[in-house]
mmCIF file of C-alpha atoms and ligand atoms in Angstrom:
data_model
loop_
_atom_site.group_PDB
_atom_site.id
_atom_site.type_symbol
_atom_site.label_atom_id
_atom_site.label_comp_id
_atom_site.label_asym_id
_atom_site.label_seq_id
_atom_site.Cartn_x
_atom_site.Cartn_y
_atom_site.Cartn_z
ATOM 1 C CA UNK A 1 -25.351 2.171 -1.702
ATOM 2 C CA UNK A 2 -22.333 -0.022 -2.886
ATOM 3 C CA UNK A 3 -20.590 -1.945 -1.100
ATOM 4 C CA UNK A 4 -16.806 -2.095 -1.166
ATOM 5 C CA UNK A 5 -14.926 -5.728 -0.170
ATOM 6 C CA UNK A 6 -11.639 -4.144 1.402
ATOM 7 C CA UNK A 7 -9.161 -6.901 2.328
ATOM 8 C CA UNK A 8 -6.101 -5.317 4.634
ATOM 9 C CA UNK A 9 -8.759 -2.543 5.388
ATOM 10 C CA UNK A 10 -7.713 -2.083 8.860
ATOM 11 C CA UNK A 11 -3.419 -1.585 8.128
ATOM 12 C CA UNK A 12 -2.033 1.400 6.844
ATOM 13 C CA UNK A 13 -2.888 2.008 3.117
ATOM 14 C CA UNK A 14 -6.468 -0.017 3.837
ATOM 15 C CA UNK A 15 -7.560 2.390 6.503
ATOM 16 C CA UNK A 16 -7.225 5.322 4.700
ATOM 17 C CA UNK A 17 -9.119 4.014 1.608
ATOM 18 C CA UNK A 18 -11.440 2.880 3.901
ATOM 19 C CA UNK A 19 -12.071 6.245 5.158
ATOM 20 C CA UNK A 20 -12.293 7.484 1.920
ATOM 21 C CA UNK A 21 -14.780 5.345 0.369
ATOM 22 C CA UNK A 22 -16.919 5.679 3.196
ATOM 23 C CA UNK A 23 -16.663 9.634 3.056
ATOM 24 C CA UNK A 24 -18.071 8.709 -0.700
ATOM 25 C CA UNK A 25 -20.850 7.333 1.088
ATOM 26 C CA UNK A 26 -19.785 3.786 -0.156
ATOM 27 C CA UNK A 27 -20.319 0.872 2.522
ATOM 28 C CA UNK A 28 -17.167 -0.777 3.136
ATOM 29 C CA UNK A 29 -16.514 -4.505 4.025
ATOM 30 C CA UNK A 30 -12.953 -4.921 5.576
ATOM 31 C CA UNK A 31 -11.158 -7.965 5.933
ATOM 32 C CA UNK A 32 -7.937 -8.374 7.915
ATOM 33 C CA UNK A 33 -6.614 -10.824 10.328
ATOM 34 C CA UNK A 34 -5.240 -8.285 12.352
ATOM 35 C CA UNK A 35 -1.587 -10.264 11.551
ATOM 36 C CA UNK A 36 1.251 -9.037 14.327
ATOM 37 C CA UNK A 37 3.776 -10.267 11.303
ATOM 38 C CA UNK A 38 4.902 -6.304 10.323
ATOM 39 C CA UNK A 39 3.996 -4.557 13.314
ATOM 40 C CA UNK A 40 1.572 -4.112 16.356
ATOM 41 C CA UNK A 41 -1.657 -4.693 15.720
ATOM 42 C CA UNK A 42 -2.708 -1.987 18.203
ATOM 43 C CA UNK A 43 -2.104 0.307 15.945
ATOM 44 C CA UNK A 44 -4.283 -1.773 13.602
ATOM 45 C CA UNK A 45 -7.536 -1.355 16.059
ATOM 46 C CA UNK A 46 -6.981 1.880 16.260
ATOM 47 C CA UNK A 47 -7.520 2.471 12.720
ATOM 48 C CA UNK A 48 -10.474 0.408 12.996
ATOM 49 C CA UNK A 49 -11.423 1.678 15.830
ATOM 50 C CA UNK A 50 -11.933 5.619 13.704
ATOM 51 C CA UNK A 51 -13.755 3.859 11.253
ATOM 52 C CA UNK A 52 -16.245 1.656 13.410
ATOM 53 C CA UNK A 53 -18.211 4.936 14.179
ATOM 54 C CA UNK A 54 -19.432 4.986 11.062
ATOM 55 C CA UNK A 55 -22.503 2.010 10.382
ATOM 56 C CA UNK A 56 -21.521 1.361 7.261
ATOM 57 C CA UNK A 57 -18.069 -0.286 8.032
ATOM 58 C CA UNK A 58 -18.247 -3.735 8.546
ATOM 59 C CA UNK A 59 -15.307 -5.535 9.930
ATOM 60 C CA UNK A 60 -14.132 -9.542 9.190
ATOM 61 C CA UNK A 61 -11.513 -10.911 11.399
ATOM 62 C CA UNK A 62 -10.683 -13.102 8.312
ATOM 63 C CA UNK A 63 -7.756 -14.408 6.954
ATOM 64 C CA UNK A 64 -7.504 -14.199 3.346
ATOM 65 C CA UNK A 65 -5.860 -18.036 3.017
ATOM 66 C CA UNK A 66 -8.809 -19.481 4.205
ATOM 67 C CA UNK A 67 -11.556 -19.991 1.399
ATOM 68 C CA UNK A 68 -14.397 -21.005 2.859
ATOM 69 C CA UNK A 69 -14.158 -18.263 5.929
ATOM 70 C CA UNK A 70 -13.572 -15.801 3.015
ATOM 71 C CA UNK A 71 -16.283 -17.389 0.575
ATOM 72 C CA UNK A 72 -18.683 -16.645 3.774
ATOM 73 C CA UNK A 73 -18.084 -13.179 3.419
ATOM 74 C CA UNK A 74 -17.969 -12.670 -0.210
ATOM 75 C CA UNK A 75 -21.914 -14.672 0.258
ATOM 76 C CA UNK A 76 -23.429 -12.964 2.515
ATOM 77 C CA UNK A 77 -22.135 -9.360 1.633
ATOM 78 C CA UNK A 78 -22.132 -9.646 -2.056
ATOM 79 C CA UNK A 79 -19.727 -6.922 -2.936
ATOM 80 C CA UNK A 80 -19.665 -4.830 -6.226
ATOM 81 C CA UNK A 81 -16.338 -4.119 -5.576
ATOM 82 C CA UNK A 82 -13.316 -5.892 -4.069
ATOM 83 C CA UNK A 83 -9.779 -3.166 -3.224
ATOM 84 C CA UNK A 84 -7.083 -5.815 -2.767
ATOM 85 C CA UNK A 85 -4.209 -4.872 -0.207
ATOM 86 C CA UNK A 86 -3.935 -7.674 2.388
ATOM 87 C CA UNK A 87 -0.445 -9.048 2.093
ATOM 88 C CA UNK A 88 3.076 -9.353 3.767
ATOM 89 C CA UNK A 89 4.429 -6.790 2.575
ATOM 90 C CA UNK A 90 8.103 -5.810 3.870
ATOM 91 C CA UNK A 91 10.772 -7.115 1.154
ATOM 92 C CA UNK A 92 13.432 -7.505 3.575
ATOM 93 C CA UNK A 93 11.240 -9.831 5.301
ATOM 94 C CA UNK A 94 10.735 -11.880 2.283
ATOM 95 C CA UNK A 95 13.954 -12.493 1.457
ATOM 96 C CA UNK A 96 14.272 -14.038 4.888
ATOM 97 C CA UNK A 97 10.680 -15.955 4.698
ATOM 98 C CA UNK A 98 9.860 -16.496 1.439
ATOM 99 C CA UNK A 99 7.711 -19.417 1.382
ATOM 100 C CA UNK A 100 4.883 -17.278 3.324
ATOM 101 C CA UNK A 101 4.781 -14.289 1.353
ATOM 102 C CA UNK A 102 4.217 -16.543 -1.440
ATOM 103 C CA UNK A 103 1.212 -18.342 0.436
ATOM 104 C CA UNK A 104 -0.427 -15.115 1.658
ATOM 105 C CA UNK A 105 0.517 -12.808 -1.233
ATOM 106 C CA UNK A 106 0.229 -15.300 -4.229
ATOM 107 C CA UNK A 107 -2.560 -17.871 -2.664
ATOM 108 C CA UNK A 108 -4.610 -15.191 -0.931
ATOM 109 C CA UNK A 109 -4.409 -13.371 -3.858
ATOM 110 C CA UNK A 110 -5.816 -16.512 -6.084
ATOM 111 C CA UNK A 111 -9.098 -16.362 -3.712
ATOM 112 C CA UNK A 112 -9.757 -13.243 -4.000
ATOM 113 C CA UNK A 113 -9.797 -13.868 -7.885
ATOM 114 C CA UNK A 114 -11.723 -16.668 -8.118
ATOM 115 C CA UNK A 115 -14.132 -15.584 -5.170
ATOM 116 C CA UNK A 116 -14.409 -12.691 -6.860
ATOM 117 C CA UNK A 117 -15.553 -14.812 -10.262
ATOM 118 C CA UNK A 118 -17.573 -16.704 -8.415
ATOM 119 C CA UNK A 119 -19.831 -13.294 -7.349
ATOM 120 C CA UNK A 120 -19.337 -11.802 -10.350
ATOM 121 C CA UNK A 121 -17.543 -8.913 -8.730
ATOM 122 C CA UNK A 122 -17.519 -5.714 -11.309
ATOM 123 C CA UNK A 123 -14.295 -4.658 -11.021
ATOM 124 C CA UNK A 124 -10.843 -5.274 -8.420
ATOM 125 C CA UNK A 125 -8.121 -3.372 -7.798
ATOM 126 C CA UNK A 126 -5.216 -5.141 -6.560
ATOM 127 C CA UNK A 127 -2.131 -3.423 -4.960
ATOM 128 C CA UNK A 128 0.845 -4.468 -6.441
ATOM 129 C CA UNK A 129 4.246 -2.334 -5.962
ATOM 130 C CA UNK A 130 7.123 -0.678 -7.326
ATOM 131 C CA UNK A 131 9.265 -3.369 -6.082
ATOM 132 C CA UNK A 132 7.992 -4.898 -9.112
ATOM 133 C CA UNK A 133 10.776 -3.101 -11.213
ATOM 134 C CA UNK A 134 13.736 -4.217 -9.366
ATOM 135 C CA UNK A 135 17.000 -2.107 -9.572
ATOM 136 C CA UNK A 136 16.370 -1.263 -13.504
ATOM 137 C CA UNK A 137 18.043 2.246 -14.501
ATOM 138 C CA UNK A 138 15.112 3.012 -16.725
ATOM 139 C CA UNK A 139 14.215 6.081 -14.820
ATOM 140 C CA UNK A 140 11.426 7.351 -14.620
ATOM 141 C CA UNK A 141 9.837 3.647 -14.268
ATOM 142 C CA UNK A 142 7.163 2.845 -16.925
ATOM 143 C CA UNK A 143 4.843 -0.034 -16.906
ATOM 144 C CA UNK A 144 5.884 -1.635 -20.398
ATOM 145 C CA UNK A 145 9.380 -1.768 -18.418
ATOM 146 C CA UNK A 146 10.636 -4.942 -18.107
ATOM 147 C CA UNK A 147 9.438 -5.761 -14.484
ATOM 148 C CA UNK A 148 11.353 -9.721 -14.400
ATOM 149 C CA UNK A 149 14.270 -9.072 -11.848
ATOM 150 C CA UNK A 150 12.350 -7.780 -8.393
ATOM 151 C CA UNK A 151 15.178 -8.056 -5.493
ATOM 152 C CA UNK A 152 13.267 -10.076 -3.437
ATOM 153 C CA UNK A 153 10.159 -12.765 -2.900
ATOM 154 C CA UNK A 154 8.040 -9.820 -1.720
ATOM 155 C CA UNK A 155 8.701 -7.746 -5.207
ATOM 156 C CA UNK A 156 8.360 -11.186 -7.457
ATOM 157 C CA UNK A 157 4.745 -12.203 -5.421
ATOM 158 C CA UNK A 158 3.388 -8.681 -6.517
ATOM 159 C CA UNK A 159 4.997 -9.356 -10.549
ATOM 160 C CA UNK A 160 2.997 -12.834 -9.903
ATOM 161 C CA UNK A 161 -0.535 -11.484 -8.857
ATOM 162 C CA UNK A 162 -0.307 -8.990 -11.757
ATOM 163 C CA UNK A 163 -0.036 -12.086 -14.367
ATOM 164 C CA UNK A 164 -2.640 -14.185 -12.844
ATOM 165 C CA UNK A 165 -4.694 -11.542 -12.817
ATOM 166 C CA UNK A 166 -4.754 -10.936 -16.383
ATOM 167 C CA UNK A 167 -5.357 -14.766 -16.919
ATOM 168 C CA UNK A 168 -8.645 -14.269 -15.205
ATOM 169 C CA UNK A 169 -9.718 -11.103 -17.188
ATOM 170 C CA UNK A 170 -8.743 -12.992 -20.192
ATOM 171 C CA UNK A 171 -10.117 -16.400 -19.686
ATOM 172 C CA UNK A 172 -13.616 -14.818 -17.624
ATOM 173 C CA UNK A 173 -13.454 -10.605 -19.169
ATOM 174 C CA UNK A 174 -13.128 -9.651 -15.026
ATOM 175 C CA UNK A 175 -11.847 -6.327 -14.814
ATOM 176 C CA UNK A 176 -8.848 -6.160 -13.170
ATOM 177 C CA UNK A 177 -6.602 -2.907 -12.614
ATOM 178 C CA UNK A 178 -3.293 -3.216 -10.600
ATOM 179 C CA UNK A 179 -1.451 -0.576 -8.876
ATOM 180 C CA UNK A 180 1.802 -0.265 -8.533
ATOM 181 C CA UNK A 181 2.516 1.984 -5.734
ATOM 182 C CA UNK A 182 5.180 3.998 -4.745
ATOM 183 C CA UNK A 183 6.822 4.089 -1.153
ATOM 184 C CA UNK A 184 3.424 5.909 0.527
ATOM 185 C CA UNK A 185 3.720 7.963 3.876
ATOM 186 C CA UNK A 186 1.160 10.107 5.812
ATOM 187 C CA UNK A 187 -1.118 8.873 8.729
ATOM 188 C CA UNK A 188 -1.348 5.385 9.952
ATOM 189 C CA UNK A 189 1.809 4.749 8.407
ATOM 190 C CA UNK A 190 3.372 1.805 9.001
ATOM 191 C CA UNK A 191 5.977 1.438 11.683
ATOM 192 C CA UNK A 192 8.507 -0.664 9.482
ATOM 193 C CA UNK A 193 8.914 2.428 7.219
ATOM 194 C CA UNK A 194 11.657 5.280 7.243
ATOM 195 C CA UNK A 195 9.500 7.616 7.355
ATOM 196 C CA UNK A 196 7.845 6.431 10.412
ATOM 197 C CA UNK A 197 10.887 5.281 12.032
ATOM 198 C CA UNK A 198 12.654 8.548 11.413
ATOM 199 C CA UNK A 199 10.038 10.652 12.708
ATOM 200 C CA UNK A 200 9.762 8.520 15.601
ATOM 201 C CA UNK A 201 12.986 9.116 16.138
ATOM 202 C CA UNK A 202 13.310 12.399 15.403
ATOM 203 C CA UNK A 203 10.741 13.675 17.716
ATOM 204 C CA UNK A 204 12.467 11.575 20.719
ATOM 205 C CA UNK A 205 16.059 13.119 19.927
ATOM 206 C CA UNK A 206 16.862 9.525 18.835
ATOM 207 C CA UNK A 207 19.744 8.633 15.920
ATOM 208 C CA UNK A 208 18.426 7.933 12.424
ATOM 209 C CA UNK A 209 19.960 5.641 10.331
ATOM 210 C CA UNK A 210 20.532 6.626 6.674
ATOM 211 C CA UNK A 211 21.845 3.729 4.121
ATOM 212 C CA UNK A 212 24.815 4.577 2.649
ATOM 213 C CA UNK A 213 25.744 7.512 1.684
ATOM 214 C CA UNK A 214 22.084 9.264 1.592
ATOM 215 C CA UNK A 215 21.699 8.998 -2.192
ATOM 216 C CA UNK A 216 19.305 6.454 -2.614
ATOM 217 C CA UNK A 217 16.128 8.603 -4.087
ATOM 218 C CA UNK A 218 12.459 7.120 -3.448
ATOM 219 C CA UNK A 219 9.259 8.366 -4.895
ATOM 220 C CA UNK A 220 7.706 9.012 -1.406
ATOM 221 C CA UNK A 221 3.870 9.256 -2.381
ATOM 222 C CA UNK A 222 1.130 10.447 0.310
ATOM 223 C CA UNK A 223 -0.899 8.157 1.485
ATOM 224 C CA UNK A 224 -4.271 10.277 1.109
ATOM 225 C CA UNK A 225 -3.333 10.609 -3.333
ATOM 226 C CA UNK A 226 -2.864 6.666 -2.998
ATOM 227 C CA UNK A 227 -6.232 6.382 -1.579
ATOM 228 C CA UNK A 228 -7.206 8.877 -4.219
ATOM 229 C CA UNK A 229 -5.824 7.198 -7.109
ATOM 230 C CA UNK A 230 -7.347 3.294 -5.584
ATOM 231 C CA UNK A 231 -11.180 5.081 -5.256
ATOM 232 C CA UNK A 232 -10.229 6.345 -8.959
ATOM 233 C CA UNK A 233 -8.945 2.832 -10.244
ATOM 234 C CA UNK A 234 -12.213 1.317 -8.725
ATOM 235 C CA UNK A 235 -14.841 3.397 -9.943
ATOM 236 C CA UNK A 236 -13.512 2.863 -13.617
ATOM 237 C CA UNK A 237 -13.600 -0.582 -14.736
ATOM 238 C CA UNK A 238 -10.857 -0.534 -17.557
ATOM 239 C CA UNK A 239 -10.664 -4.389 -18.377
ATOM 240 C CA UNK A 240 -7.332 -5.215 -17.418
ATOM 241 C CA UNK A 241 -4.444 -2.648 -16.713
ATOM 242 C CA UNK A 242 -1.158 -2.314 -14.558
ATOM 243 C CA UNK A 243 -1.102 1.199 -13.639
ATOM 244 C CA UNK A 244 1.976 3.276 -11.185
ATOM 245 C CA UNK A 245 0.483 5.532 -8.810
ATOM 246 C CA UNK A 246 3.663 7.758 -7.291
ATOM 247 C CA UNK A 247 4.207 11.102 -7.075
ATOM 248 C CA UNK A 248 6.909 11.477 -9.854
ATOM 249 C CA UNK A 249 9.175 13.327 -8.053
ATOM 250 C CA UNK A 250 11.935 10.871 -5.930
ATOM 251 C CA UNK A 251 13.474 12.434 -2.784
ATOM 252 C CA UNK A 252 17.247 11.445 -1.825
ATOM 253 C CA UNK A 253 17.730 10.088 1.511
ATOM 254 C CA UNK A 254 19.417 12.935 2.777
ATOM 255 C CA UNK A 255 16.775 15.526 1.238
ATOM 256 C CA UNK A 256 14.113 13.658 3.197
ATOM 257 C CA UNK A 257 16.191 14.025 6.276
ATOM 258 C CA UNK A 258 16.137 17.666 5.561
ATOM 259 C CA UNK A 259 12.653 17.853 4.948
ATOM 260 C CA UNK A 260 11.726 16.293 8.439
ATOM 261 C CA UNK A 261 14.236 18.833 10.126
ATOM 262 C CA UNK A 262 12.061 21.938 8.553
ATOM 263 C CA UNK A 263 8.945 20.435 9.420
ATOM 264 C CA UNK A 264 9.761 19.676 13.325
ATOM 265 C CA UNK A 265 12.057 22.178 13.603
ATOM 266 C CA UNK A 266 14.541 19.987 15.498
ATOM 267 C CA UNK A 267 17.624 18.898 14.119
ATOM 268 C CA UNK A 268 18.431 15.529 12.723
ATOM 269 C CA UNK A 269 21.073 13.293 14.537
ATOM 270 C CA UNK A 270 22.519 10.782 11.512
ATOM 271 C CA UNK A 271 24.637 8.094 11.818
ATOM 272 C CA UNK A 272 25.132 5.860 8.114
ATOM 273 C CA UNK A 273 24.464 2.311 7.705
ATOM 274 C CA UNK A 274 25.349 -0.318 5.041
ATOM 275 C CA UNK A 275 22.678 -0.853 2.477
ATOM 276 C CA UNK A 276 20.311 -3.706 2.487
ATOM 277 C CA UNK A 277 20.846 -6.105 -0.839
ATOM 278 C CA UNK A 278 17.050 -6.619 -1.516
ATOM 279 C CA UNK A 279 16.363 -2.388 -1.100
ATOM 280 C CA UNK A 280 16.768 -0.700 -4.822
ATOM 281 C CA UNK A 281 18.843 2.384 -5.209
ATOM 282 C CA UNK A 282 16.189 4.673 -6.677
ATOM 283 C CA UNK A 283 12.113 4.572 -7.434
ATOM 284 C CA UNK A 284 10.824 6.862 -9.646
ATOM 285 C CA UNK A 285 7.203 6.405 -11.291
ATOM 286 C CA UNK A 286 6.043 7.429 -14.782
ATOM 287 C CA UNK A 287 2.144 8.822 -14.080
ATOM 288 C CA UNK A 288 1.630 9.126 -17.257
ATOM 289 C CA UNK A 289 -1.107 6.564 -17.781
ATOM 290 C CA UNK A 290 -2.523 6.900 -14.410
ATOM 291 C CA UNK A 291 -3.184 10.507 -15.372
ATOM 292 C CA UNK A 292 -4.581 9.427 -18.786
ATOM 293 C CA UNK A 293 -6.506 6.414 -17.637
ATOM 294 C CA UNK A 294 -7.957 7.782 -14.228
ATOM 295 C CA UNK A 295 -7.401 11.166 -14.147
ATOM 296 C CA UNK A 296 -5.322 11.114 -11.697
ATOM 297 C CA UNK A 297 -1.896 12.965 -10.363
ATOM 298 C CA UNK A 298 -0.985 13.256 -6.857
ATOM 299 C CA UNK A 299 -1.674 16.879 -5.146
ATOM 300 C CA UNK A 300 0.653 16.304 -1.418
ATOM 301 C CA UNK A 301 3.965 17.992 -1.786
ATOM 302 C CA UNK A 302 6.275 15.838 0.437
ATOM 303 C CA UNK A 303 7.004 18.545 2.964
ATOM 304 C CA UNK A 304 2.863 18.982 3.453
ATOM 305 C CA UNK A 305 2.690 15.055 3.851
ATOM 306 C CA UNK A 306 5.489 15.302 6.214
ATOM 307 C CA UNK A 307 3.635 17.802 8.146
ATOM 308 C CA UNK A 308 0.370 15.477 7.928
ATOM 309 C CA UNK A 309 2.257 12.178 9.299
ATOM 310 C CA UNK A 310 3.988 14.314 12.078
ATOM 311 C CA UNK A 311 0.901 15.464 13.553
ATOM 312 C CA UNK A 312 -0.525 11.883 13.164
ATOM 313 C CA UNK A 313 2.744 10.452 14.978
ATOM 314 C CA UNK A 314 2.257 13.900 17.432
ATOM 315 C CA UNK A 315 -1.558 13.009 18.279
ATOM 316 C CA UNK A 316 -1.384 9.718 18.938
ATOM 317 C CA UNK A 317 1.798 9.553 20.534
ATOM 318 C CA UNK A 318 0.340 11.134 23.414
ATOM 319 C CA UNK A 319 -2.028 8.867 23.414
ATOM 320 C CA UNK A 320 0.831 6.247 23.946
ATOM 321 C CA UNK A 321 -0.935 4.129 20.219
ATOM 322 C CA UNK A 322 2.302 4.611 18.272
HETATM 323 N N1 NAD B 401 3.093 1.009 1.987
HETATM 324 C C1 NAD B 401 3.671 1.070 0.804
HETATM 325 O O1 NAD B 401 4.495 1.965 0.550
HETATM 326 C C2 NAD B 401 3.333 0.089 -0.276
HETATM 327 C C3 NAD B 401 4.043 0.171 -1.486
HETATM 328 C C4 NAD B 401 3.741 -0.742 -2.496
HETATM 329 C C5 NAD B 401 2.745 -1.669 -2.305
HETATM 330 N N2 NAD B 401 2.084 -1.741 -1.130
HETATM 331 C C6 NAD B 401 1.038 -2.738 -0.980
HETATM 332 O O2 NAD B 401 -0.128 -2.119 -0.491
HETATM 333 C C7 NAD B 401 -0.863 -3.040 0.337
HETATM 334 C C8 NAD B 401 -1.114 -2.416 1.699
HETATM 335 O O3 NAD B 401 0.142 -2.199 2.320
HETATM 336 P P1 NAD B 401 0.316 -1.394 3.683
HETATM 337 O O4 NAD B 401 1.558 -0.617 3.577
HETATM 338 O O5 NAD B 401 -0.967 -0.751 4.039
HETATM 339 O O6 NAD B 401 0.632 -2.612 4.678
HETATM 340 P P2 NAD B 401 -0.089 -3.058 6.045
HETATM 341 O O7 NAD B 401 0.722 -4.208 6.543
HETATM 342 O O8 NAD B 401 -0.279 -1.906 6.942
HETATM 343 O O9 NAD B 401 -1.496 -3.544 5.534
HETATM 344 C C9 NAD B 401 -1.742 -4.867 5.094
HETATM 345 C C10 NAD B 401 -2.908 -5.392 5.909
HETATM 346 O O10 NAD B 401 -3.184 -6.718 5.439
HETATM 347 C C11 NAD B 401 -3.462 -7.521 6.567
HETATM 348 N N3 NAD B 401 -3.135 -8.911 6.227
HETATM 349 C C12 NAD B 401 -1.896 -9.454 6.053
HETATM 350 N N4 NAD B 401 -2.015 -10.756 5.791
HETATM 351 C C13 NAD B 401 -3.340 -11.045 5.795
HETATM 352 C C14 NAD B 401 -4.072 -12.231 5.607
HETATM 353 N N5 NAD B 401 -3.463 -13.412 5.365
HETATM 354 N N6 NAD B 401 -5.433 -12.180 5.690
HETATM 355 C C15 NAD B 401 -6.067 -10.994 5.951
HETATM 356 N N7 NAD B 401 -5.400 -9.839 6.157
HETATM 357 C C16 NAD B 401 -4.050 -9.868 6.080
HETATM 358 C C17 NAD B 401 -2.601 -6.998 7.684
HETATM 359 O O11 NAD B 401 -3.126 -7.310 8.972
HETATM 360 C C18 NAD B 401 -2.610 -5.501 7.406
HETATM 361 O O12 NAD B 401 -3.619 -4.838 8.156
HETATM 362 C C19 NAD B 401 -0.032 -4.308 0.391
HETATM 363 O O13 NAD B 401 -0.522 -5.196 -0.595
HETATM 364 C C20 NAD B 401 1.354 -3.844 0.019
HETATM 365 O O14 NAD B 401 2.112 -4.882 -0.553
HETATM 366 C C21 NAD B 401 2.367 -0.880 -0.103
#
């Protein structure tokens, strides 16, 4: 059995790889320091609290900052594999608090590397973003785009782990792919997203806000074909790559309202809002390599995903988690 080092395995896009991998029968070592920076980390324990059934899930209260807590862990669990997604990760947020997205997201991500040297790790997959790409007009977005003018600290941090992680495939031949994902949704979503807030809000009768004038088009990408695409990225050491994983087809603001309407069959209350300076106006990935390099294209229509994150926010809403 291998064993898979998963740092931010208990938030949103960790928990469902985490799942994954150990439905691959793959023992999974998450570490998370269960941060309350984003969002409630009740929601956090509840992920782990699905996965902790099964006995080969392992769980490190561990921040990723400190080196010797995480050298401890890379000892004494020796991982083949290490799936990189701890970070701060809300751009807005970054543009407001820099300095610490570039400790956690930049430093963290430099101990992972060279802990990961250190063990001789046989291949990481880091999570790096389409935020990467900044506002350019070169749609669909391709990785040999120029990816030098992210909006905000958050976008720049993820442009920065990608380049220091090819100086340690090229200076110790690690392999090293990052992803650059696109806007995922679906279960366990994160509660600083639209499409958790709107469904949220939807379901309660609430108002949704929509930025401007409903245009702005993101490649909403469901969370289960991320997790698909990360299992994909790991079990195929390709030396050093930066690969998109999105669904290739971008959603306007308003068409996602729509979407949520058919799906709950209630009807949307809207009011506009002003758009934020560090959001882009549209994200749009080019799969091309990830379907040439991993095999890979996403299989979740956006109204099916819909469906999947409303029953999600459904369930455990009565539960009073989300
Ligand atoms: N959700 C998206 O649409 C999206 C898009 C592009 C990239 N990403 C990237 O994917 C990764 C996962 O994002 P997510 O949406 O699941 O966010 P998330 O906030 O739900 O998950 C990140 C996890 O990392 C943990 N973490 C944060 N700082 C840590 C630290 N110092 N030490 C240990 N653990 C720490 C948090 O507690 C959290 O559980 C991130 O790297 C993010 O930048 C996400």
């Amino acid at each position: 059995m291998k064993t898979v080092l998963v740092t931010g395995g208990a938030g949103f896009i960790g928990s469902v790889v985490s799942r994954e991998l150990l439905s691959k029968d793959y023992r999974v070592v998450c570490v998370d320091n269960f941060t309350d920076d984003l969002y409630d980390p009740a929601l956090k324990e509840d992920n782990v609290k699905r996965l902790s059934g099964n006995t080969n899930f392992i769980l490190y209260r561990t921040d990723i900052c400190n080196f010797g807590e995480l050298g401890d862990v890379f000892k004494k669990e020796n991982p083949q594999f290490v799936v990189h997604l701890a970070a701060r990760a809300n751009t807005r947020k970054a543009v407001e608090e820099p300095r610490s997205y570039i400790d956690v997201n930049i430093g963290g991500t430099l101990n992972i590397l060279e802990l990961s040297k250190e063990h001789g790790v046989a291949n990481i997959v880091i999570a790096s973003s389409s935020s990467v790409y900044g506002n350019s007009t070169n749609m669909p977005l391709n990785e040999n785009d120029p990816a030098d003018r992210a909006l905000s600290p958050y976008g720049m941090s993820k442009r920065a782990d990608e380049i220091l992680a090819f100086t340690y495939h090229h200076n110790f031949k690690m392999n090293i792919t990052c992803l650059r994902y696109f806007n995922a949704y679906g279960e366990n979503n994160r509660p600083d997203l639209v499409p958790y807030i709107w469904g949220n809000l939807i379901l309660d009768g609430g108002e949704i806000e929509v930025s401007g004038d409903g245009s702005r088009s993101r490649d909403y990408t469901y969370v289960g074909d991320i997790a698909d695409g990360t299992i994909k990225a790991m079990e195929k050491p390709l030396g050093f790559e930066v690969i998109n994983l999105g669904n290739h087809r971008p959603v306007s603001l308003k068409e996602l309202v729509t979407v949520f309407e058919v799906v709950t069959g209630l009807q949307a209350k809207v009011k506009s809002r002003p758009s934020n300076k560090a959001s882009v106006e549209t994200t749009y990935a080019d799969i091309t390599k990830a379907k040439k390099l991993l095999d890979w294209e996403p299989t979740t229509p956006i109204e099916e995903g819909i469906e999947k994150l409303i029953t999600w926010l459904r369930d455990n809403r009565l539960k009073n988690i989300v």
